[in-house]
mmCIF file of C-alpha atoms and ligand atoms in Angstrom:
data_model
loop_
_atom_site.group_PDB
_atom_site.id
_atom_site.type_symbol
_atom_site.label_atom_id
_atom_site.label_comp_id
_atom_site.label_asym_id
_atom_site.label_seq_id
_atom_site.Cartn_x
_atom_site.Cartn_y
_atom_site.Cartn_z
ATOM 1 C CA MET A 1 94.389 57.060 136.250
ATOM 2 C CA VAL A 2 93.098 60.526 135.285
ATOM 3 C CA LYS A 3 95.225 62.084 132.513
ATOM 4 C CA LYS A 4 96.029 65.767 132.944
ATOM 5 C CA ILE A 5 95.670 67.647 129.673
ATOM 6 C CA ALA A 6 96.490 71.306 129.049
ATOM 7 C CA VAL A 7 95.070 73.125 126.040
ATOM 8 C CA ILE A 8 97.080 76.282 125.362
ATOM 9 C CA GLY A 9 94.948 79.007 123.778
ATOM 10 C CA ALA A 10 91.452 80.357 124.402
ATOM 11 C CA GLY A 11 90.622 81.437 120.866
ATOM 12 C CA VAL A 12 88.034 79.602 118.798
ATOM 13 C CA VAL A 13 90.541 76.808 118.047
ATOM 14 C CA GLY A 14 91.627 76.265 121.682
ATOM 15 C CA LEU A 15 88.117 76.320 123.146
ATOM 16 C CA SER A 16 86.724 74.012 120.441
ATOM 17 C CA THR A 17 89.581 71.577 121.083
ATOM 18 C CA ALA A 18 89.139 71.713 124.857
ATOM 19 C CA MET A 19 85.389 71.008 124.454
ATOM 20 C CA ASN A 20 86.020 68.078 122.124
ATOM 21 C CA ILE A 21 88.523 66.518 124.523
ATOM 22 C CA ILE A 22 86.357 66.876 127.616
ATOM 23 C CA ASP A 23 83.323 65.532 125.710
ATOM 24 C CA SER A 24 84.913 62.508 124.092
ATOM 25 C CA ILE A 25 87.807 61.220 126.238
ATOM 26 C CA PRO A 26 86.977 59.646 129.596
ATOM 27 C CA PHE A 27 89.112 60.083 132.727
ATOM 28 C CA VAL A 28 90.716 63.398 131.796
ATOM 29 C CA SER A 29 91.211 66.661 133.621
ATOM 30 C CA VAL A 30 91.397 69.488 131.057
ATOM 31 C CA THR A 31 92.863 72.945 131.732
ATOM 32 C CA VAL A 32 92.776 75.814 129.224
ATOM 33 C CA ILE A 33 95.842 78.027 129.685
ATOM 34 C CA ALA A 34 95.981 81.371 127.846
ATOM 35 C CA ASP A 35 97.100 84.934 128.283
ATOM 36 C CA LYS A 36 94.209 86.369 126.249
ATOM 37 C CA PHE A 37 90.506 85.614 126.475
ATOM 38 C CA ASN A 38 87.348 86.720 124.660
ATOM 39 C CA THR A 39 87.677 90.287 123.305
ATOM 40 C CA GLU A 40 91.493 90.153 123.516
ATOM 41 C CA THR A 41 91.746 87.266 121.025
ATOM 42 C CA THR A 42 91.915 87.377 117.225
ATOM 43 C CA SER A 43 88.909 85.068 117.116
ATOM 44 C CA ASP A 44 86.728 87.668 118.816
ATOM 45 C CA GLY A 45 87.038 90.105 115.947
ATOM 46 C CA ALA A 46 86.551 87.662 113.052
ATOM 47 C CA GLY A 47 83.679 88.232 110.644
ATOM 48 C CA GLY A 48 82.642 84.699 111.618
ATOM 49 C CA LEU A 49 81.311 83.662 108.225
ATOM 50 C CA PHE A 50 81.402 79.921 107.581
ATOM 51 C CA ARG A 51 82.961 80.221 104.160
ATOM 52 C CA PRO A 52 85.108 77.245 103.222
ATOM 53 C CA ASN A 53 87.690 78.410 100.734
ATOM 54 C CA TYR A 54 90.190 75.814 99.571
ATOM 55 C CA ASN A 55 92.459 78.406 97.945
ATOM 56 C CA THR A 56 93.158 80.145 101.257
ATOM 57 C CA THR A 57 94.210 76.923 103.029
ATOM 58 C CA PRO A 58 97.125 75.733 100.878
ATOM 59 C CA GLY A 59 99.050 72.553 101.487
ATOM 60 C CA ILE A 60 96.121 70.522 102.842
ATOM 61 C CA PRO A 61 94.757 67.573 100.833
ATOM 62 C CA LYS A 62 91.254 68.384 99.595
ATOM 63 C CA GLU A 63 89.656 65.342 101.262
ATOM 64 C CA GLU A 64 91.104 66.327 104.639
ATOM 65 C CA MET A 65 89.924 69.922 104.351
ATOM 66 C CA MET A 66 86.512 68.612 103.270
ATOM 67 C CA GLN A 67 86.290 66.420 106.385
ATOM 68 C CA TRP A 68 87.148 69.376 108.662
ATOM 69 C CA CYS A 69 84.485 71.485 106.961
ATOM 70 C CA LYS A 70 81.887 68.719 107.219
ATOM 71 C CA ASP A 71 82.635 68.132 110.924
ATOM 72 C CA SER A 72 82.451 71.876 111.608
ATOM 73 C CA LEU A 73 79.223 72.275 109.684
ATOM 74 C CA ALA A 74 77.649 69.298 111.491
ATOM 75 C CA HIS A 75 78.585 70.827 114.846
ATOM 76 C CA TYR A 76 77.207 74.266 114.000
ATOM 77 C CA THR A 77 74.046 72.657 112.574
ATOM 78 C CA ARG A 78 73.529 70.711 115.832
ATOM 79 C CA LEU A 79 73.767 74.012 117.717
ATOM 80 C CA LEU A 80 71.352 75.714 115.324
ATOM 81 C CA SER A 81 68.804 72.944 115.853
ATOM 82 C CA SER A 82 69.177 72.957 119.648
ATOM 83 C CA SER A 83 67.741 75.050 122.460
ATOM 84 C CA GLU A 84 71.171 76.726 122.713
ATOM 85 C CA ALA A 85 70.756 78.388 119.298
ATOM 86 C CA ASN A 86 69.748 81.699 120.798
ATOM 87 C CA LYS A 87 72.665 81.874 123.227
ATOM 88 C CA CYS A 88 75.637 80.594 121.268
ATOM 89 C CA GLY A 89 75.812 83.337 118.632
ATOM 90 C CA VAL A 90 75.436 81.001 115.631
ATOM 91 C CA SER A 91 72.804 81.761 112.994
ATOM 92 C CA PHE A 92 71.887 80.746 109.461
ATOM 93 C CA MET A 93 72.981 83.319 106.899
ATOM 94 C CA THR A 94 72.015 83.625 103.269
ATOM 95 C CA GLY A 95 73.988 85.896 100.994
ATOM 96 C CA PHE A 96 75.871 86.364 97.761
ATOM 97 C CA LEU A 97 79.338 85.661 96.403
ATOM 98 C CA PHE A 98 80.560 87.601 93.374
ATOM 99 C CA GLY A 99 83.759 87.464 91.341
ATOM 100 C CA GLN A 100 85.286 88.206 87.946
ATOM 101 C CA LYS A 101 86.858 84.731 87.910
ATOM 102 C CA PRO A 102 84.986 81.427 88.402
ATOM 103 C CA LEU A 103 84.093 81.021 92.087
ATOM 104 C CA ASP A 104 85.896 78.419 94.189
ATOM 105 C CA ASP A 105 83.507 75.466 93.886
ATOM 106 C CA PHE A 106 84.624 74.103 97.255
ATOM 107 C CA ALA A 107 82.035 76.205 99.104
ATOM 108 C CA SER A 108 79.269 74.642 97.022
ATOM 109 C CA LEU A 109 80.059 71.238 98.547
ATOM 110 C CA VAL A 110 79.880 72.361 102.165
ATOM 111 C CA SER A 111 77.155 74.998 102.302
ATOM 112 C CA TYR A 112 73.469 74.420 103.016
ATOM 113 C CA THR A 113 72.537 75.736 99.568
ATOM 114 C CA PHE A 114 74.635 77.023 96.670
ATOM 115 C CA GLN A 115 72.949 78.341 93.545
ATOM 116 C CA ASN A 116 75.015 79.831 90.713
ATOM 117 C CA LEU A 117 73.523 83.072 89.360
ATOM 118 C CA SER A 118 73.192 83.825 85.660
ATOM 119 C CA SER A 119 74.706 87.038 84.270
ATOM 120 C CA GLU A 120 71.127 88.291 83.852
ATOM 121 C CA GLN A 121 70.384 87.751 87.521
ATOM 122 C CA ILE A 122 73.649 89.466 88.525
ATOM 123 C CA THR A 123 72.814 92.483 86.339
ATOM 124 C CA LYS A 124 69.295 92.624 87.790
ATOM 125 C CA MET A 125 70.883 93.025 91.200
ATOM 126 C CA ASN A 126 72.889 95.988 89.858
ATOM 127 C CA PHE A 127 76.262 94.280 90.167
ATOM 128 C CA ASN A 128 78.942 94.223 87.538
ATOM 129 C CA TYR A 129 80.487 90.774 87.989
ATOM 130 C CA LYS A 130 80.900 87.814 85.644
ATOM 131 C CA TYR A 131 80.213 85.173 88.286
ATOM 132 C CA GLY A 132 77.861 85.052 91.249
ATOM 133 C CA ALA A 133 76.144 82.611 93.582
ATOM 134 C CA GLN A 134 73.452 82.727 96.225
ATOM 135 C CA VAL A 135 74.582 80.753 99.236
ATOM 136 C CA THR A 136 73.045 79.696 102.533
ATOM 137 C CA THR A 137 75.684 79.175 105.187
ATOM 138 C CA LEU A 138 76.041 80.372 108.789
ATOM 139 C CA VAL A 139 77.731 82.997 110.913
ATOM 140 C CA ALA A 140 79.370 82.233 114.263
ATOM 141 C CA GLU A 141 79.600 85.532 116.073
ATOM 142 C CA CYS A 142 82.630 84.950 118.289
ATOM 143 C CA ARG A 143 81.772 87.765 120.710
ATOM 144 C CA ARG A 144 78.941 85.449 121.820
ATOM 145 C CA TYR A 145 80.276 82.068 120.702
ATOM 146 C CA LEU A 146 83.567 82.171 122.686
ATOM 147 C CA PRO A 147 81.946 82.992 126.074
ATOM 148 C CA TRP A 148 79.320 80.325 125.329
ATOM 149 C CA LEU A 149 81.990 77.700 124.585
ATOM 150 C CA MET A 150 83.873 78.699 127.728
ATOM 151 C CA SER A 151 80.782 78.434 129.938
ATOM 152 C CA LYS A 152 79.955 74.955 128.533
ATOM 153 C CA PHE A 153 83.575 73.860 129.058
ATOM 154 C CA GLN A 154 83.496 75.004 132.686
ATOM 155 C CA GLU A 155 80.063 73.412 133.284
ATOM 156 C CA LYS A 156 81.647 70.101 132.254
ATOM 157 C CA GLY A 157 84.388 70.528 134.865
ATOM 158 C CA GLY A 158 87.064 72.194 132.692
ATOM 159 C CA HIS A 159 89.648 74.391 134.401
ATOM 160 C CA VAL A 160 91.017 77.747 133.229
ATOM 161 C CA LEU A 161 94.336 79.431 133.958
ATOM 162 C CA LYS A 162 95.441 82.890 132.806
ATOM 163 C CA HIS A 163 99.170 82.700 132.171
ATOM 164 C CA THR A 164 101.717 83.668 129.523
ATOM 165 C CA LEU A 165 103.916 80.713 128.623
ATOM 166 C CA LYS A 166 107.489 81.560 127.676
ATOM 167 C CA SER A 167 108.211 77.925 126.764
ATOM 168 C CA LEU A 168 106.224 74.700 126.711
ATOM 169 C CA GLU A 169 108.963 73.363 128.988
ATOM 170 C CA GLU A 170 107.160 75.087 131.885
ATOM 171 C CA LEU A 171 104.504 72.366 131.588
ATOM 172 C CA VAL A 172 106.846 69.364 131.847
ATOM 173 C CA GLY A 173 105.887 67.300 134.898
ATOM 174 C CA HIS A 174 102.578 69.157 135.327
ATOM 175 C CA PHE A 175 100.562 67.706 132.416
ATOM 176 C CA ASP A 176 100.536 64.355 130.625
ATOM 177 C CA ILE A 177 99.564 65.871 127.268
ATOM 178 C CA VAL A 178 99.661 69.456 125.986
ATOM 179 C CA VAL A 179 97.599 70.682 123.038
ATOM 180 C CA ASN A 180 99.093 73.720 121.383
ATOM 181 C CA CYS A 181 96.351 76.013 119.981
ATOM 182 C CA THR A 182 98.249 79.278 120.241
ATOM 183 C CA GLY A 183 97.672 80.527 116.686
ATOM 184 C CA LEU A 184 100.196 83.241 115.876
ATOM 185 C CA GLY A 185 101.703 82.670 119.342
ATOM 186 C CA SER A 186 103.319 79.466 118.003
ATOM 187 C CA LYS A 187 105.706 81.655 116.030
ATOM 188 C CA TYR A 188 107.333 82.724 119.293
ATOM 189 C CA LEU A 189 106.465 79.925 121.726
ATOM 190 C CA LEU A 190 107.887 76.951 119.801
ATOM 191 C CA PRO A 191 109.303 78.875 117.895
ATOM 192 C CA ASP A 192 107.857 78.041 114.448
ATOM 193 C CA GLU A 193 109.210 80.409 111.805
ATOM 194 C CA SER A 194 106.765 79.211 109.166
ATOM 195 C CA VAL A 195 103.905 80.945 111.010
ATOM 196 C CA TYR A 196 103.220 84.442 109.690
ATOM 197 C CA ALA A 197 100.645 87.175 110.181
ATOM 198 C CA VAL A 198 98.196 88.424 107.579
ATOM 199 C CA LYS A 199 96.723 91.596 109.005
ATOM 200 C CA GLY A 200 93.009 92.275 108.610
ATOM 201 C CA GLN A 201 90.860 95.242 109.474
ATOM 202 C CA LEU A 202 87.079 95.598 109.900
ATOM 203 C CA ILE A 203 84.642 98.477 110.302
ATOM 204 C CA GLN A 204 81.624 97.552 112.441
ATOM 205 C CA VAL A 205 78.536 99.564 111.528
ATOM 206 C CA GLU A 206 74.917 99.852 112.552
ATOM 207 C CA ALA A 207 72.908 98.941 109.455
ATOM 208 C CA PRO A 208 69.889 96.852 110.487
ATOM 209 C CA TRP A 209 68.530 96.904 106.926
ATOM 210 C CA ILE A 210 71.378 94.636 105.752
ATOM 211 C CA LYS A 211 70.008 91.106 106.133
ATOM 212 C CA HIS A 212 72.335 89.171 103.785
ATOM 213 C CA PHE A 213 76.077 88.786 103.506
ATOM 214 C CA TYR A 214 77.943 89.930 100.388
ATOM 215 C CA TYR A 215 81.415 88.696 99.471
ATOM 216 C CA PHE A 216 83.139 90.298 96.479
ATOM 217 C CA GLU A 217 86.207 88.286 95.498
ATOM 218 C CA ASP A 218 88.301 91.194 94.311
ATOM 219 C CA ASP A 219 91.881 91.973 95.246
ATOM 220 C CA PRO A 220 91.626 93.335 97.891
ATOM 221 C CA PRO A 221 88.243 91.770 98.619
ATOM 222 C CA ALA A 222 85.157 93.572 99.901
ATOM 223 C CA TYR A 223 82.756 91.861 102.269
ATOM 224 C CA ILE A 224 79.718 92.758 104.285
ATOM 225 C CA ILE A 225 78.674 90.348 107.027
ATOM 226 C CA PRO A 226 75.672 91.060 109.272
ATOM 227 C CA CYS A 227 75.269 89.572 112.733
ATOM 228 C CA ALA A 228 72.799 90.144 115.594
ATOM 229 C CA ASP A 229 73.391 93.823 116.292
ATOM 230 C CA ARG A 230 75.888 95.099 113.712
ATOM 231 C CA VAL A 231 77.394 94.594 110.270
ATOM 232 C CA ALA A 232 81.097 93.951 109.647
ATOM 233 C CA LEU A 233 82.697 95.617 106.621
ATOM 234 C CA GLY A 234 86.017 94.287 105.303
ATOM 235 C CA GLY A 235 88.434 93.390 104.117
ATOM 236 C CA ILE A 236 92.118 93.577 103.678
ATOM 237 C CA ARG A 237 94.927 90.979 103.702
ATOM 238 C CA LEU A 238 98.350 92.418 104.549
ATOM 239 C CA LYS A 239 100.937 89.652 104.619
ATOM 240 C CA ASP A 240 103.725 89.977 107.223
ATOM 241 C CA ASP A 241 102.199 93.127 108.698
ATOM 242 C CA TYR A 242 102.433 92.672 112.469
ATOM 243 C CA THR A 243 101.039 96.067 113.451
ATOM 244 C CA THR A 244 97.720 96.024 115.273
ATOM 245 C CA HIS A 245 96.674 99.680 115.017
ATOM 246 C CA ILE A 246 93.774 100.843 112.842
ATOM 247 C CA ASP A 247 95.248 102.284 109.659
ATOM 248 C CA PRO A 248 92.978 105.157 108.473
ATOM 249 C CA GLU A 249 94.043 104.599 104.838
ATOM 250 C CA VAL A 250 92.976 100.946 105.037
ATOM 251 C CA SER A 251 89.661 101.969 106.643
ATOM 252 C CA LYS A 252 89.107 104.469 103.845
ATOM 253 C CA GLY A 253 89.684 101.748 101.240
ATOM 254 C CA ILE A 254 87.295 99.304 102.969
ATOM 255 C CA TRP A 255 84.633 102.018 103.275
ATOM 256 C CA GLU A 256 84.940 102.957 99.593
ATOM 257 C CA ARG A 257 84.883 99.351 98.361
ATOM 258 C CA CYS A 258 81.846 98.431 100.466
ATOM 259 C CA THR A 259 79.792 101.607 99.930
ATOM 260 C CA SER A 260 80.445 101.625 96.174
ATOM 261 C CA ARG A 261 78.969 98.112 95.956
ATOM 262 C CA ILE A 262 76.162 98.590 98.509
ATOM 263 C CA PRO A 263 75.479 102.375 98.456
ATOM 264 C CA SER A 264 72.903 102.245 101.300
ATOM 265 C CA LEU A 265 75.856 101.643 103.643
ATOM 266 C CA LYS A 266 76.863 105.292 103.224
ATOM 267 C CA ASN A 267 74.113 106.007 105.786
ATOM 268 C CA ALA A 268 75.392 103.482 108.300
ATOM 269 C CA LYS A 269 76.710 104.661 111.652
ATOM 270 C CA VAL A 270 80.246 103.481 112.418
ATOM 271 C CA LEU A 271 80.294 101.676 115.790
ATOM 272 C CA TRP A 272 83.939 100.696 116.069
ATOM 273 C CA GLU A 273 86.904 99.502 114.053
ATOM 274 C CA TRP A 274 89.088 96.502 114.652
ATOM 275 C CA ALA A 275 92.397 95.134 113.402
ATOM 276 C CA GLY A 276 93.625 91.557 113.871
ATOM 277 C CA LEU A 277 96.401 89.247 112.726
ATOM 278 C CA ARG A 278 95.351 86.053 110.945
ATOM 279 C CA PRO A 279 97.646 83.205 112.051
ATOM 280 C CA HIS A 280 98.799 81.669 108.753
ATOM 281 C CA ARG A 281 100.947 78.611 108.210
ATOM 282 C CA ILE A 282 101.400 76.523 105.079
ATOM 283 C CA PRO A 283 100.148 73.981 105.805
ATOM 284 C CA LEU A 284 97.994 74.462 108.895
ATOM 285 C CA ARG A 285 99.622 72.193 111.507
ATOM 286 C CA ILE A 286 97.827 69.305 113.203
ATOM 287 C CA GLU A 287 100.285 66.707 114.425
ATOM 288 C CA LYS A 288 101.744 64.906 117.406
ATOM 289 C CA GLU A 289 105.224 65.661 118.666
ATOM 290 C CA GLU A 290 107.245 64.326 121.584
ATOM 291 C CA MET A 291 109.282 67.367 122.582
ATOM 292 C CA ASN A 292 112.476 66.975 124.565
ATOM 293 C CA PHE A 293 113.561 69.651 127.029
ATOM 294 C CA PRO A 294 116.319 69.693 129.680
ATOM 295 C CA LYS A 295 113.532 69.212 132.288
ATOM 296 C CA GLY A 296 112.093 66.177 130.467
ATOM 297 C CA GLN A 297 109.809 65.051 127.660
ATOM 298 C CA LEU A 298 106.401 66.506 126.774
ATOM 299 C CA LYS A 299 103.714 64.906 124.614
ATOM 300 C CA VAL A 300 102.313 67.691 122.435
ATOM 301 C CA VAL A 301 99.490 67.814 119.882
ATOM 302 C CA HIS A 302 99.702 70.895 117.655
ATOM 303 C CA ASN A 303 96.595 72.573 116.208
ATOM 304 C CA TYR A 304 97.441 76.010 114.815
ATOM 305 C CA GLY A 305 97.836 78.094 111.662
ATOM 306 C CA HIS A 306 94.171 78.451 110.613
ATOM 307 C CA GLY A 307 94.799 81.718 108.744
ATOM 308 C CA ALA A 308 91.608 83.222 107.322
ATOM 309 C CA ASN A 309 89.467 80.172 108.159
ATOM 310 C CA GLY A 310 89.695 79.674 111.919
ATOM 311 C CA VAL A 311 85.992 80.013 112.663
ATOM 312 C CA THR A 312 85.111 77.802 109.699
ATOM 313 C CA LEU A 313 87.591 75.021 110.486
ATOM 314 C CA SER A 314 87.800 75.231 114.289
ATOM 315 C CA TRP A 315 85.459 72.346 115.152
ATOM 316 C CA GLY A 316 86.658 70.046 112.384
ATOM 317 C CA THR A 317 90.316 70.522 113.250
ATOM 318 C CA ALA A 318 89.457 70.096 116.945
ATOM 319 C CA VAL A 319 87.930 66.681 116.148
ATOM 320 C CA CYS A 320 91.146 65.778 114.325
ATOM 321 C CA ALA A 321 93.426 67.030 117.144
ATOM 322 C CA THR A 322 91.315 65.151 119.703
ATOM 323 C CA LYS A 323 91.959 61.889 117.817
ATOM 324 C CA LEU A 324 95.695 62.536 118.217
ATOM 325 C CA VAL A 325 95.235 63.250 121.930
ATOM 326 C CA LYS A 326 93.394 59.889 122.199
ATOM 327 C CA GLU A 327 96.343 58.158 120.535
ATOM 328 C CA PHE A 328 98.675 59.610 123.172
ATOM 329 C CA VAL A 329 96.244 58.649 125.958
ATOM 330 C CA LEU A 330 96.175 55.086 124.668
ATOM 331 C CA THR A 331 99.962 54.817 124.771
ATOM 332 C CA ASN A 332 100.865 52.946 127.961
ATOM 333 C CA SER A 333 97.243 53.004 129.019
ATOM 334 C CA ASN A 334 94.525 50.424 129.466
ATOM 335 C CA LEU A 335 91.767 52.855 128.434
ATOM 336 C CA GLU A 336 91.539 51.454 124.895
ATOM 337 C CA SER A 337 88.373 49.458 125.523
ATOM 338 C CA LYS A 338 86.601 52.531 126.896
ATOM 339 C CA LEU A 339 87.388 54.939 123.987
HETATM 340 C C1 LIG B 1 89.661 90.720 109.849
HETATM 341 C C2 LIG B 1 89.507 89.225 110.048
HETATM 342 C C3 LIG B 1 88.334 88.620 109.625
HETATM 343 C C4 LIG B 1 88.177 87.239 109.759
HETATM 344 N N1 LIG B 1 87.005 86.670 109.344
HETATM 345 C C5 LIG B 1 86.867 85.318 109.400
HETATM 346 C C6 LIG B 1 85.661 84.704 108.939
HETATM 347 O O1 LIG B 1 84.703 85.379 108.490
HETATM 348 N N2 LIG B 1 85.573 83.337 108.993
HETATM 349 C C7 LIG B 1 86.591 82.554 109.482
HETATM 350 O O2 LIG B 1 86.454 81.331 109.483
HETATM 351 N N3 LIG B 1 87.732 83.122 109.965
HETATM 352 C C8 LIG B 1 87.904 84.475 109.915
HETATM 353 N N4 LIG B 1 89.075 85.060 110.357
HETATM 354 C C9 LIG B 1 90.169 84.187 110.819
HETATM 355 C C10 LIG B 1 90.043 83.815 112.304
HETATM 356 O O3 LIG B 1 89.850 84.974 113.083
HETATM 357 C C11 LIG B 1 91.296 83.083 112.783
HETATM 358 O O4 LIG B 1 91.624 82.027 111.908
HETATM 359 C C12 LIG B 1 91.049 82.487 114.188
HETATM 360 O O5 LIG B 1 90.642 83.501 115.064
HETATM 361 C C13 LIG B 1 92.289 81.793 114.735
HETATM 362 O O6 LIG B 1 91.921 81.287 115.993
HETATM 363 P P1 LIG B 1 92.994 80.765 117.027
HETATM 364 O O7 LIG B 1 92.219 80.217 118.174
HETATM 365 O O8 LIG B 1 93.974 79.902 116.334
HETATM 366 O O9 LIG B 1 93.824 82.081 117.457
HETATM 367 P P2 LIG B 1 93.515 83.257 118.496
HETATM 368 O O10 LIG B 1 92.099 83.662 118.497
HETATM 369 O O11 LIG B 1 94.534 84.302 118.198
HETATM 370 O O12 LIG B 1 93.833 82.609 119.908
HETATM 371 C C14 LIG B 1 95.144 82.283 120.293
HETATM 372 C C15 LIG B 1 95.152 81.973 121.793
HETATM 373 O O13 LIG B 1 96.448 81.513 122.141
HETATM 374 C C16 LIG B 1 96.877 82.186 123.308
HETATM 375 N N5 LIG B 1 98.339 82.240 123.343
HETATM 376 C C17 LIG B 1 99.185 82.492 122.294
HETATM 377 N N6 LIG B 1 100.459 82.451 122.729
HETATM 378 C C18 LIG B 1 100.414 82.187 124.065
HETATM 379 C C19 LIG B 1 101.398 82.027 125.071
HETATM 380 N N7 LIG B 1 102.709 82.121 124.815
HETATM 381 N N8 LIG B 1 100.988 81.773 126.349
HETATM 382 C C20 LIG B 1 99.674 81.671 126.642
HETATM 383 N N9 LIG B 1 98.698 81.811 125.718
HETATM 384 C C21 LIG B 1 99.071 82.050 124.459
HETATM 385 C C22 LIG B 1 96.232 83.561 123.210
HETATM 386 O O14 LIG B 1 96.188 84.166 124.484
HETATM 387 C C23 LIG B 1 94.855 83.190 122.674
HETATM 388 O O15 LIG B 1 94.018 82.821 123.730
HETATM 389 C C24 LIG B 1 89.230 86.442 110.306
HETATM 390 C C25 LIG B 1 90.390 87.078 110.759
HETATM 391 C C26 LIG B 1 90.535 88.450 110.642
HETATM 392 C C27 LIG B 1 91.797 89.100 111.147
#
């Protein structure tokens, strides 16, 4: 019998999970339910740099995080080598990491190339940092990647419903399995009090001469990430700040930090600014739960709390969540031989 699966959330985590399920589990009907799509999501505004950073994903065993990164990288690499490369918003990106403390070596294990720079090379580039590396990674520009994922999902027969859920109980009796990819929404929907916001802000500028990314690991950090038609300048991390307006003081700080490091940016035209709330949870939650409500029981797979690394980890964590969905499907089912 066809299993009815609902994936709650249409950010990069929800859409990646929905795609994984529809691609790898036979006899399922998958519906994405969300109240925000595309430009309304946090994912849309992300810088989109594939930058695995173990320090910003606490509470996860290193091997597990490594597997998520490897699965994500393999997926993005498949896209980059396919005829979809032009449409999906994913591109190779070479750039530089700099810091006053030794760089997190995690990125070196899951980037295409990672070359430490000598202090001489750093000085030659006119930067005043103790540590530096030249890295080849990728950027997934969510303004193009999310609509692309959605169109592929729908081509494969996936359904979409725009709806705000007040409780998962609403889904009891309508779906066999529910996958919760609501990011910060889990704080209110479940509710899960361990989810918290870390506000970020970006200035998008027109600066076609910037061809590389720069990431300065200061506190607060400064980063410059180019994509097809603009360059994102960041960043800021404001824990427990739930406001979503653009704070002019924060913008001023980002502008000063980025233009003092890359002075040519002073000539860049500002296109727009954006603020978003990173959905943090320690640890990021991927697990099965059988939830009991007055209306009945619901089989739920959780996949939320990706914090500052949602674009980087989305595919890898989707693979992991899909395995848990398969385990639920196999319970009381004779599909085992087909999976
Ligand atoms: C300034 C900034 C820069 C960033 N840069 C990067 C970067 O360079 N690289 C990187 O890897 N990550 C980056 N991130 C992090 C990344 O944006 C997030 O980790 C990621 O977007 C989280 O995705 P998500 O799908 O979990 O959440 P979201 O994109 O927020 O999606 C949540 C979905 O759940 C739905 N939902 C929630 N509650 C309900 C409900 N009750 N009913 C119905 N639907 C509901 C919403 O409608 C939405 O569709 C950045 C974040 C910020 C703020």
